[in-house]
Amino acid sequence: MYALTLNHRVGASGMSSKSESPPSGSAERRSPTQADIARAARVSTATVSRVLNHSPLVREEVRGRVEQAMARLGYFPHGAARALASNRSFTIGAILPTLNNAIFANGINAFEAILARSRYTLLLAVSHYNARTEATLVRRLLERGIDGLMLVGNDHSRKTYESLRRAAKPYVNTWAFDPARGHANIGFSNRVAIAQVVDHLVGLGHRRIGMLAGITAGNDRARERLEGVRERLAAHGLALAEGATVEIPYSVRAARRTLAEMIEQDALPSAMVCGNDVIALGVLFEALDRGIRVPEDLSVTGFDDLPIVEHVRPALTTVQVPARRMGDAAAQALVEACEKGVPVRSLELEATLLLRATTAPPATP
Amino acid sequence: MYALTLNHRVGASGMSSKSESPPSGSAERRSPTQADIARAARVSTATVSRVLNHSPLVREEVRGRVEQAMARLGYFPHGAARALASNRSFTIGAILPTLNNAIFANGINAFEAILARSRYTLLLAVSHYNARTEATLVRRLLERGIDGLMLVGNDHSRKTYESLRRAAKPYVNTWAFDPARGHANIGFSNRVAIAQVVDHLVGLGHRRIGMLAGITAGNDRARERLEGVRERLAAHGLALAEGATVEIPYSVRAARRTLAEMIEQDALPSAMVCGNDVIALGVLFEALDRGIRVPEDLSVTGFDDLPIVEHVRPALTTVQVPARRMGDAAAQALVEACEKGVPVRSLELEATLLLRATTAPPATP
DNA sequence: TTGAAAGCGCTAACAA
DNA sequence: TTGTTAGCGCTTTCAA
C-alpha cells in the first residue's frame, strides 16, 4: 500500500536523508502539493493533475476522492509550476500609453472583465507614449510568460514586434484599424472617424478650421486624426487654418494655454477640432472663461466621449469611441487564440459622431 | 572538454534517445536556456544563473563571456522556471474596486511606475466593489505567484485575509488610515478628511447640510466619510438633514437623478457634501441646469480632486487625496518587503481641503 | 482509466 | 570563484 503513496520526488531521490517527506503531524506548514493530494486520495499525481485540468478520462468516483482531498487539505495549484510544465500561464498582458486620463479606462475595464471571466489574469504595464519603454515592457511581460498581449495602436518599435514574433505569442493592436500595416487590428479607423467631424463642420458652413492635435510622433492614432482632417478638408477644397493648428499633449492645461495664445494673437478659427476630449475640455473652459461664446463664436469638437463631456455646458460634440467593445473583442480574440490556437483576426468597429451643443454655424461666415 | 558542456538534464537522464541536446545547426528554434549559454560560455549553469542574478562571486572575465553568450544567442530568462525555483516572481498584484472613473487612475499609475522601475510587473484585477469577487481574485493572484499585493480600503472578506496570511505574502491597504483594524495602511483618514469639509461649511454658516454618500456596504472609505460627517456635525451640535442624505453609486447620472428628486420634494439643503467628485459633478451640473445657483443657493463639495474639477465653473471645492503618494509609497513598501523581508509599515498621508468656488455662506441663513 | 517517471528551466546548497 | 546536482510542483508521454 505504501508503494502507492510514494511521490516521485522521494522515489527519484532514493533515501537522501534530508529530503524525505515531512514527518506527518509536524509543525511544518508548507502548502500542500499534488503529491500530498495524491497520497491522501490514494491516486497518482498524474490523476490529480487530470482532475485539476478537467480531463474527461478520470472515473467519477476517483474524481470525487481527489476533489475531497483537495478541499480537505486546502490545496491550490502552483501557477509557476504549471506554467513551467505546460508552457501556459493563463496570464495576458496589456500595455497602455497612459493611465492618466480616462481615455483607456473603459477599454481596459472591459478587457479585464472578459479575462477574469475566462480565468485569465491581466498583466498591465504603461509605456508613457514611449516606444523604447514599451519594447522593454513587452520583453518583460514575455519573460513573465504571458500567453497573449494587447497593444494600443500600430506604431511600435521593431524590437517590440520582433520579440513578439520570436516568442510566437498572439497579440492584437487596438484603437486603430489599418490592417494593411500587417498586424491584427481590433478597433476603428481614426481617419474615417475624424472625417465625420470635418464633414459636419464644413456642412455647418465653417471655412476657417483649426486643430489642436495630440502629439503625433510615435502615435498613429493622433497622426491619423490630424492627417484625416487635412485629407478631408482638402476634399472640400479647404486647408487647416495656419496658426490655429498645433500638436499638444493630452492635457487640459496645455489646451487652455494654447487657446489663450491663439486668442492673444487673434488667430482663432471659427471651429476647433480637438485631438481628444481632454483637449476639447481645455478649449471649452478657456473660451468660456474669456467670454468667447461656444458655439456662437467658436465651435469645438472632441474625441473619445469621456463620461463627463455630455454633462458639461454646453455639452461637447464629440466622437464616441467603441472602447468597451474594443476591450471585449480584444480579450475574446486573445483568449480564443490561446485556447484554440486560432490566429487573432482583425475586426473593424465604428466610431460615431455625437452631435451635441458645442458646434453651430459660424457667426461670421 | 565535452564533459563541461553536458547539461544536467542529459547528465541525469543518461543516454535516453529522444531527449539529447538538439543537433547543432538544426532548424529547431526553441529559445535558448541557461544550459545553452553555459555550453557556449564554457561554464556551468550555476555560473550563468549567478551572472543573471548579479551575484558578486563571478570573476569579471567569466561574467563577460557569459554576457556575450547571452547576447549572441538572444537568451532571455524563463520567468516561470525562476519563480518555481526561487519562490519569487517579481510580480506584484493590485485589486481596485473599479476602473470606471478616474478615482484610482493616478494612484495606480504611480504604483505601476515604481514597480516598473524596480523591474516588477503589475498584475491588476478589478473587484467591482464586491468582496466575494475580490476574494476569488486574491486567490487567483496568489496562485499566479505574486510577491505582494495592494488592496484598497480595509473592508475585505475573511477569506481574503486568510489567503494572504496562509500564503505569507506582504500586502498593504491603501486609501484609508485606520491601523487599529490590524492591517498595514498607507493612506489617509477619510474621517479626518471629511471633517475639514464639515468645519468649513459650518464655519460658513450652513446649518442644513445634506450628504450624497457613496454606497457604504463593504466600502469603509464611503462609510468613514458618511460617519465622519455625522460625527463632526454632532460636535457642532448639528445633524445631517433628513431627506437630503442618501447613499448612491459613484455616477454622475445617479447624482443628478437624486438631486432632481430632492428638488422636486423641496428637500434641498443649503449645502451638499458629496461622497466623491463624480457625485459632486452630478450635483453641480443638475443644479446649474435647473437654475439653482451654486454656491448662492446651494454649496457643493466633492472628494478626490479629479483633474477636471478645478476647471469646471464654478470650480469645485473638494478634498485633494494624496493618490500619487499613496501609489508611490505602497509600491515602495511592497518592493522593500519583498527584497529585504521587512514588514510593510503603515504610513499616514494627508488629504487637503481645497477651497474653490462651489462653497459660500448660505443665502437664507 | 490509471500510474510511473521524465522533464519544464532555473536556483541554491554543498563541495571543491 | 566555480561546478555538481537535487529539487521547485506540475504536465505529459508512455505503458499497462
PDB file of N, CA, C and O in Angstrom, chain A residues 144-194:
ATOM      1  N   ARG A 144       7.696  37.031 -18.246  1.00  0.00           N
ATOM      2  CA  ARG A 144       6.749  36.595 -17.220  1.00  0.00           C
ATOM      3  C   ARG A 144       5.810  35.507 -17.746  1.00  0.00           C
ATOM      4  O   ARG A 144       4.952  35.023 -17.033  1.00  0.00           O
ATOM      5  N   GLY A 145       5.940  35.229 -19.031  1.00  0.00           N
ATOM      6  CA  GLY A 145       5.193  34.105 -19.578  1.00  0.00           C
ATOM      7  C   GLY A 145       3.790  34.384 -20.072  1.00  0.00           C
ATOM      8  O   GLY A 145       2.991  33.461 -20.201  1.00  0.00           O
ATOM      9  N   ILE A 146       3.463  35.661 -20.333  1.00  0.00           N
ATOM     10  CA  ILE A 146       2.117  35.947 -20.838  1.00  0.00           C
ATOM     11  C   ILE A 146       1.784  35.084 -22.053  1.00  0.00           C
ATOM     12  O   ILE A 146       2.638  34.785 -22.878  1.00  0.00           O
ATOM     13  N   ASP A 147       0.497  34.728 -22.142  1.00  0.00           N
ATOM     14  CA  ASP A 147       0.041  33.906 -23.266  1.00  0.00           C
ATOM     15  C   ASP A 147      -0.372  34.755 -24.457  1.00  0.00           C
ATOM     16  O   ASP A 147      -0.537  34.239 -25.572  1.00  0.00           O
ATOM     17  N   GLY A 148      -0.585  36.051 -24.225  1.00  0.00           N
ATOM     18  CA  GLY A 148      -1.004  36.933 -25.307  1.00  0.00           C
ATOM     19  C   GLY A 148      -0.850  38.375 -24.867  1.00  0.00           C
ATOM     20  O   GLY A 148      -0.619  38.643 -23.682  1.00  0.00           O
ATOM     21  N   LEU A 149      -0.956  39.296 -25.816  1.00  0.00           N
ATOM     22  CA  LEU A 149      -0.703  40.700 -25.484  1.00  0.00           C
ATOM     23  C   LEU A 149      -1.609  41.648 -26.244  1.00  0.00           C
ATOM     24  O   LEU A 149      -1.844  41.483 -27.447  1.00  0.00           O
ATOM     25  N   MET A 150      -2.118  42.645 -25.526  1.00  0.00           N
ATOM     26  CA  MET A 150      -2.878  43.709 -26.159  1.00  0.00           C
ATOM     27  C   MET A 150      -2.036  44.980 -26.194  1.00  0.00           C
ATOM     28  O   MET A 150      -1.442  45.356 -25.189  1.00  0.00           O
ATOM     29  N   LEU A 151      -2.014  45.589 -27.358  1.00  0.00           N
ATOM     30  CA  LEU A 151      -1.268  46.829 -27.524  1.00  0.00           C
ATOM     31  C   LEU A 151      -2.235  47.901 -28.025  1.00  0.00           C
ATOM     32  O   LEU A 151      -3.307  47.582 -28.546  1.00  0.00           O
ATOM     33  N   VAL A 152      -1.852  49.161 -27.897  1.00  0.00           N
ATOM     34  CA  VAL A 152      -2.688  50.238 -28.418  1.00  0.00           C
ATOM     35  C   VAL A 152      -2.025  50.833 -29.649  1.00  0.00           C
ATOM     36  O   VAL A 152      -0.863  51.243 -29.593  1.00  0.00           O
ATOM     37  N   GLY A 153      -2.749  50.865 -30.743  1.00  0.00           N
ATOM     38  CA  GLY A 153      -2.222  51.456 -31.969  1.00  0.00           C
ATOM     39  C   GLY A 153      -1.291  50.527 -32.717  1.00  0.00           C
ATOM     40  O   GLY A 153      -0.996  49.409 -32.269  1.00  0.00           O
ATOM     41  N   ASN A 154      -0.823  50.993 -33.869  1.00  0.00           N
ATOM     42  CA  ASN A 154       0.056  50.176 -34.707  1.00  0.00           C
ATOM     43  C   ASN A 154       1.513  50.611 -34.661  1.00  0.00           C
ATOM     44  O   ASN A 154       2.386  49.902 -35.145  1.00  0.00           O
ATOM     45  N   ASP A 155       1.764  51.777 -34.098  1.00  0.00           N
ATOM     46  CA  ASP A 155       3.137  52.273 -34.025  1.00  0.00           C
ATOM     47  C   ASP A 155       3.894  51.611 -32.881  1.00  0.00           C
ATOM     48  O   ASP A 155       3.739  51.996 -31.719  1.00  0.00           O
ATOM     49  N   HIS A 156       4.715  50.635 -33.210  1.00  0.00           N
ATOM     50  CA  HIS A 156       5.519  50.006 -32.178  1.00  0.00           C
ATOM     51  C   HIS A 156       6.912  49.762 -32.732  1.00  0.00           C
ATOM     52  O   HIS A 156       7.093  49.626 -33.938  1.00  0.00           O
ATOM     53  N   SER A 157       7.877  49.685 -31.837  1.00  0.00           N
ATOM     54  CA  SER A 157       9.255  49.561 -32.307  1.00  0.00           C
ATOM     55  C   SER A 157       9.484  48.199 -32.958  1.00  0.00           C
ATOM     56  O   SER A 157       8.796  47.225 -32.680  1.00  0.00           O
ATOM     57  N   ARG A 158      10.481  48.153 -33.787  1.00  0.00           N
ATOM     58  CA  ARG A 158      10.873  46.916 -34.446  1.00  0.00           C
ATOM     59  C   ARG A 158      11.141  45.837 -33.393  1.00  0.00           C
ATOM     60  O   ARG A 158      10.752  44.688 -33.556  1.00  0.00           O
ATOM     61  N   LYS A 159      11.778  46.257 -32.305  1.00  0.00           N
ATOM     62  CA  LYS A 159      12.092  45.298 -31.242  1.00  0.00           C
ATOM     63  C   LYS A 159      10.836  44.681 -30.644  1.00  0.00           C
ATOM     64  O   LYS A 159      10.793  43.495 -30.334  1.00  0.00           O
ATOM     65  N   THR A 160       9.841  45.514 -30.477  1.00  0.00           N
ATOM     66  CA  THR A 160       8.579  45.017 -29.927  1.00  0.00           C
ATOM     67  C   THR A 160       8.020  43.909 -30.801  1.00  0.00           C
ATOM     68  O   THR A 160       7.710  42.804 -30.325  1.00  0.00           O
ATOM     69  N   TYR A 161       7.904  44.194 -32.083  1.00  0.00           N
ATOM     70  CA  TYR A 161       7.343  43.198 -32.990  1.00  0.00           C
ATOM     71  C   TYR A 161       8.233  41.968 -33.093  1.00  0.00           C
ATOM     72  O   TYR A 161       7.756  40.833 -33.176  1.00  0.00           O
ATOM     73  N   GLU A 162       9.534  42.205 -33.056  1.00  0.00           N
ATOM     74  CA  GLU A 162      10.477  41.100 -33.153  1.00  0.00           C
ATOM     75  C   GLU A 162      10.365  40.165 -31.937  1.00  0.00           C
ATOM     76  O   GLU A 162      10.345  38.943 -32.082  1.00  0.00           O
ATOM     77  N   SER A 163      10.253  40.749 -30.753  1.00  0.00           N
ATOM     78  CA  SER A 163      10.095  39.930 -29.546  1.00  0.00           C
ATOM     79  C   SER A 163       8.843  39.073 -29.628  1.00  0.00           C
ATOM     80  O   SER A 163       8.852  37.885 -29.304  1.00  0.00           O
ATOM     81  N   LEU A 164       7.779  39.710 -30.077  1.00  0.00           N
ATOM     82  CA  LEU A 164       6.501  39.011 -30.187  1.00  0.00           C
ATOM     83  C   LEU A 164       6.591  37.848 -31.178  1.00  0.00           C
ATOM     84  O   LEU A 164       6.077  36.749 -30.944  1.00  0.00           O
ATOM     85  N   ARG A 165       7.270  38.110 -32.268  1.00  0.00           N
ATOM     86  CA  ARG A 165       7.398  37.081 -33.295  1.00  0.00           C
ATOM     87  C   ARG A 165       8.221  35.908 -32.776  1.00  0.00           C
ATOM     88  O   ARG A 165       7.846  34.747 -32.926  1.00  0.00           O
ATOM     89  N   ARG A 166       9.325  36.233 -32.140  1.00  0.00           N
ATOM     90  CA  ARG A 166      10.181  35.162 -31.638  1.00  0.00           C
ATOM     91  C   ARG A 166       9.504  34.341 -30.559  1.00  0.00           C
ATOM     92  O   ARG A 166       9.692  33.135 -30.473  1.00  0.00           O
ATOM     93  N   ALA A 167       8.730  35.024 -29.719  1.00  0.00           N
ATOM     94  CA  ALA A 167       8.048  34.288 -28.652  1.00  0.00           C
ATOM     95  C   ALA A 167       6.837  33.547 -29.200  1.00  0.00           C
ATOM     96  O   ALA A 167       6.275  32.684 -28.531  1.00  0.00           O
ATOM     97  N   ALA A 168       6.446  33.921 -30.419  1.00  0.00           N
ATOM     98  CA  ALA A 168       5.293  33.289 -31.059  1.00  0.00           C
ATOM     99  C   ALA A 168       4.033  33.379 -30.212  1.00  0.00           C
ATOM    100  O   ALA A 168       3.286  32.419 -30.073  1.00  0.00           O
ATOM    101  N   LYS A 169       3.830  34.545 -29.618  1.00  0.00           N
ATOM    102  CA  LYS A 169       2.631  34.751 -28.809  1.00  0.00           C
ATOM    103  C   LYS A 169       1.637  35.605 -29.593  1.00  0.00           C
ATOM    104  O   LYS A 169       2.038  36.534 -30.294  1.00  0.00           O
ATOM    105  N   PRO A 170       0.348  35.306 -29.453  1.00  0.00           N
ATOM    106  CA  PRO A 170      -0.648  36.134 -30.136  1.00  0.00           C
ATOM    107  C   PRO A 170      -0.708  37.541 -29.544  1.00  0.00           C
ATOM    108  O   PRO A 170      -0.502  37.722 -28.346  1.00  0.00           O
ATOM    109  N   TYR A 171      -0.953  38.517 -30.392  1.00  0.00           N
ATOM    110  CA  TYR A 171      -1.108  39.891 -29.908  1.00  0.00           C
ATOM    111  C   TYR A 171      -2.118  40.592 -30.791  1.00  0.00           C
ATOM    112  O   TYR A 171      -2.402  40.144 -31.906  1.00  0.00           O
ATOM    113  N   VAL A 172      -2.630  41.701 -30.296  1.00  0.00           N
ATOM    114  CA  VAL A 172      -3.595  42.461 -31.077  1.00  0.00           C
ATOM    115  C   VAL A 172      -3.405  43.950 -30.822  1.00  0.00           C
ATOM    116  O   VAL A 172      -3.180  44.373 -29.692  1.00  0.00           O
ATOM    117  N   ASN A 173      -3.452  44.707 -31.890  1.00  0.00           N
ATOM    118  CA  ASN A 173      -3.351  46.158 -31.782  1.00  0.00           C
ATOM    119  C   ASN A 173      -4.746  46.760 -31.795  1.00  0.00           C
ATOM    120  O   ASN A 173      -5.529  46.494 -32.704  1.00  0.00           O
ATOM    121  N   THR A 174      -5.027  47.564 -30.790  1.00  0.00           N
ATOM    122  CA  THR A 174      -6.368  48.123 -30.662  1.00  0.00           C
ATOM    123  C   THR A 174      -6.374  49.626 -30.936  1.00  0.00           C
ATOM    124  O   THR A 174      -5.334  50.226 -31.194  1.00  0.00           O
ATOM    125  N   TRP A 175      -7.549  50.216 -30.877  1.00  0.00           N
ATOM    126  CA  TRP A 175      -7.707  51.662 -31.011  1.00  0.00           C
ATOM    127  C   TRP A 175      -7.305  52.161 -32.395  1.00  0.00           C
ATOM    128  O   TRP A 175      -7.023  53.323 -32.600  1.00  0.00           O
ATOM    129  N   ALA A 176      -7.204  51.228 -33.327  1.00  0.00           N
ATOM    130  CA  ALA A 176      -6.843  51.606 -34.688  1.00  0.00           C
ATOM    131  C   ALA A 176      -7.385  50.529 -35.607  1.00  0.00           C
ATOM    132  O   ALA A 176      -7.627  49.394 -35.174  1.00  0.00           O
ATOM    133  N   PHE A 177      -7.569  50.883 -36.841  1.00  0.00           N
ATOM    134  CA  PHE A 177      -7.905  49.850 -37.814  1.00  0.00           C
ATOM    135  C   PHE A 177      -7.214  50.176 -39.118  1.00  0.00           C
ATOM    136  O   PHE A 177      -7.613  51.069 -39.862  1.00  0.00           O
ATOM    137  N   ASP A 178      -6.143  49.454 -39.351  1.00  0.00           N
ATOM    138  CA  ASP A 178      -5.315  49.696 -40.525  1.00  0.00           C
ATOM    139  C   ASP A 178      -4.534  48.406 -40.783  1.00  0.00           C
ATOM    140  O   ASP A 178      -3.315  48.385 -40.707  1.00  0.00           O
ATOM    141  N   PRO A 179      -5.274  47.333 -41.060  1.00  0.00           N
ATOM    142  CA  PRO A 179      -4.652  46.007 -41.159  1.00  0.00           C
ATOM    143  C   PRO A 179      -3.612  45.941 -42.261  1.00  0.00           C
ATOM    144  O   PRO A 179      -2.778  45.032 -42.285  1.00  0.00           O
ATOM    145  N   ALA A 180      -3.647  46.914 -43.161  1.00  0.00           N
ATOM    146  CA  ALA A 180      -2.645  46.949 -44.222  1.00  0.00           C
ATOM    147  C   ALA A 180      -1.243  47.034 -43.630  1.00  0.00           C
ATOM    148  O   ALA A 180      -0.265  46.662 -44.276  1.00  0.00           O
ATOM    149  N   ARG A 181      -1.162  47.508 -42.407  1.00  0.00           N
ATOM    150  CA  ARG A 181       0.157  47.599 -41.794  1.00  0.00           C
ATOM    151  C   ARG A 181       0.665  46.235 -41.340  1.00  0.00           C
ATOM    152  O   ARG A 181       1.785  46.120 -40.824  1.00  0.00           O
ATOM    153  N   GLY A 182      -0.162  45.224 -41.495  1.00  0.00           N
ATOM    154  CA  GLY A 182       0.339  43.874 -41.271  1.00  0.00           C
ATOM    155  C   GLY A 182       0.154  43.312 -39.881  1.00  0.00           C
ATOM    156  O   GLY A 182       0.768  42.308 -39.526  1.00  0.00           O
ATOM    157  N   HIS A 183      -0.695  43.939 -39.082  1.00  0.00           N
ATOM    158  CA  HIS A 183      -0.930  43.421 -37.736  1.00  0.00           C
ATOM    159  C   HIS A 183      -2.415  43.278 -37.488  1.00  0.00           C
ATOM    160  O   HIS A 183      -3.219  44.014 -38.064  1.00  0.00           O
ATOM    161  N   ALA A 184      -2.767  42.328 -36.644  1.00  0.00           N
ATOM    162  CA  ALA A 184      -4.177  42.168 -36.295  1.00  0.00           C
ATOM    163  C   ALA A 184      -4.657  43.437 -35.592  1.00  0.00           C
ATOM    164  O   ALA A 184      -4.028  43.908 -34.656  1.00  0.00           O
ATOM    165  N   ASN A 185      -5.745  43.979 -36.079  1.00  0.00           N
ATOM    166  CA  ASN A 185      -6.301  45.214 -35.508  1.00  0.00           C
ATOM    167  C   ASN A 185      -7.722  44.976 -35.022  1.00  0.00           C
ATOM    168  O   ASN A 185      -8.551  44.431 -35.765  1.00  0.00           O
ATOM    169  N   ILE A 186      -8.001  45.383 -33.807  1.00  0.00           N
ATOM    170  CA  ILE A 186      -9.387  45.412 -33.351  1.00  0.00           C
ATOM    171  C   ILE A 186      -9.644  46.839 -32.928  1.00  0.00           C
ATOM    172  O   ILE A 186      -9.141  47.296 -31.904  1.00  0.00           O
ATOM    173  N   GLY A 187     -10.368  47.555 -33.779  1.00  0.00           N
ATOM    174  CA  GLY A 187     -10.551  48.964 -33.494  1.00  0.00           C
ATOM    175  C   GLY A 187     -11.291  49.658 -34.611  1.00  0.00           C
ATOM    176  O   GLY A 187     -12.080  49.040 -35.320  1.00  0.00           O
ATOM    177  N   PHE A 188     -11.004  50.930 -34.744  1.00  0.00           N
ATOM    178  CA  PHE A 188     -11.718  51.741 -35.717  1.00  0.00           C
ATOM    179  C   PHE A 188     -10.707  52.590 -36.472  1.00  0.00           C
ATOM    180  O   PHE A 188      -9.592  52.804 -35.994  1.00  0.00           O
ATOM    181  N   SER A 189     -11.107  53.080 -37.625  1.00  0.00           N
ATOM    182  CA  SER A 189     -10.220  53.951 -38.384  1.00  0.00           C
ATOM    183  C   SER A 189     -10.311  55.371 -37.854  1.00  0.00           C
ATOM    184  O   SER A 189     -11.341  56.023 -37.955  1.00  0.00           O
ATOM    185  N   ASN A 190      -9.232  55.834 -37.284  1.00  0.00           N
ATOM    186  CA  ASN A 190      -9.226  57.200 -36.754  1.00  0.00           C
ATOM    187  C   ASN A 190      -9.442  58.216 -37.870  1.00  0.00           C
ATOM    188  O   ASN A 190     -10.026  59.271 -37.663  1.00  0.00           O
ATOM    189  N   ARG A 191      -8.976  57.857 -39.039  1.00  0.00           N
ATOM    190  CA  ARG A 191      -9.099  58.735 -40.191  1.00  0.00           C
ATOM    191  C   ARG A 191     -10.569  58.896 -40.601  1.00  0.00           C
ATOM    192  O   ARG A 191     -11.065  60.012 -40.791  1.00  0.00           O
ATOM    193  N   VAL A 192     -11.229  57.766 -40.711  1.00  0.00           N
ATOM    194  CA  VAL A 192     -12.651  57.791 -41.067  1.00  0.00           C
ATOM    195  C   VAL A 192     -13.463  58.510 -39.988  1.00  0.00           C
ATOM    196  O   VAL A 192     -14.366  59.299 -40.281  1.00  0.00           O
ATOM    197  N   ALA A 193     -13.098  58.234 -38.743  1.00  0.00           N
ATOM    198  CA  ALA A 193     -13.846  58.834 -37.634  1.00  0.00           C
ATOM    199  C   ALA A 193     -13.776  60.351 -37.671  1.00  0.00           C
ATOM    200  O   ALA A 193     -14.789  61.044 -37.558  1.00  0.00           O
ATOM    201  N   ILE A 194     -12.575  60.867 -37.835  1.00  0.00           N
ATOM    202  CA  ILE A 194     -12.417  62.321 -37.776  1.00  0.00           C
ATOM    203  C   ILE A 194     -13.001  62.987 -39.026  1.00  0.00           C
ATOM    204  O   ILE A 194     -13.386  64.159 -38.992  1.00  0.00           O
TER     205      ILE A 194
END
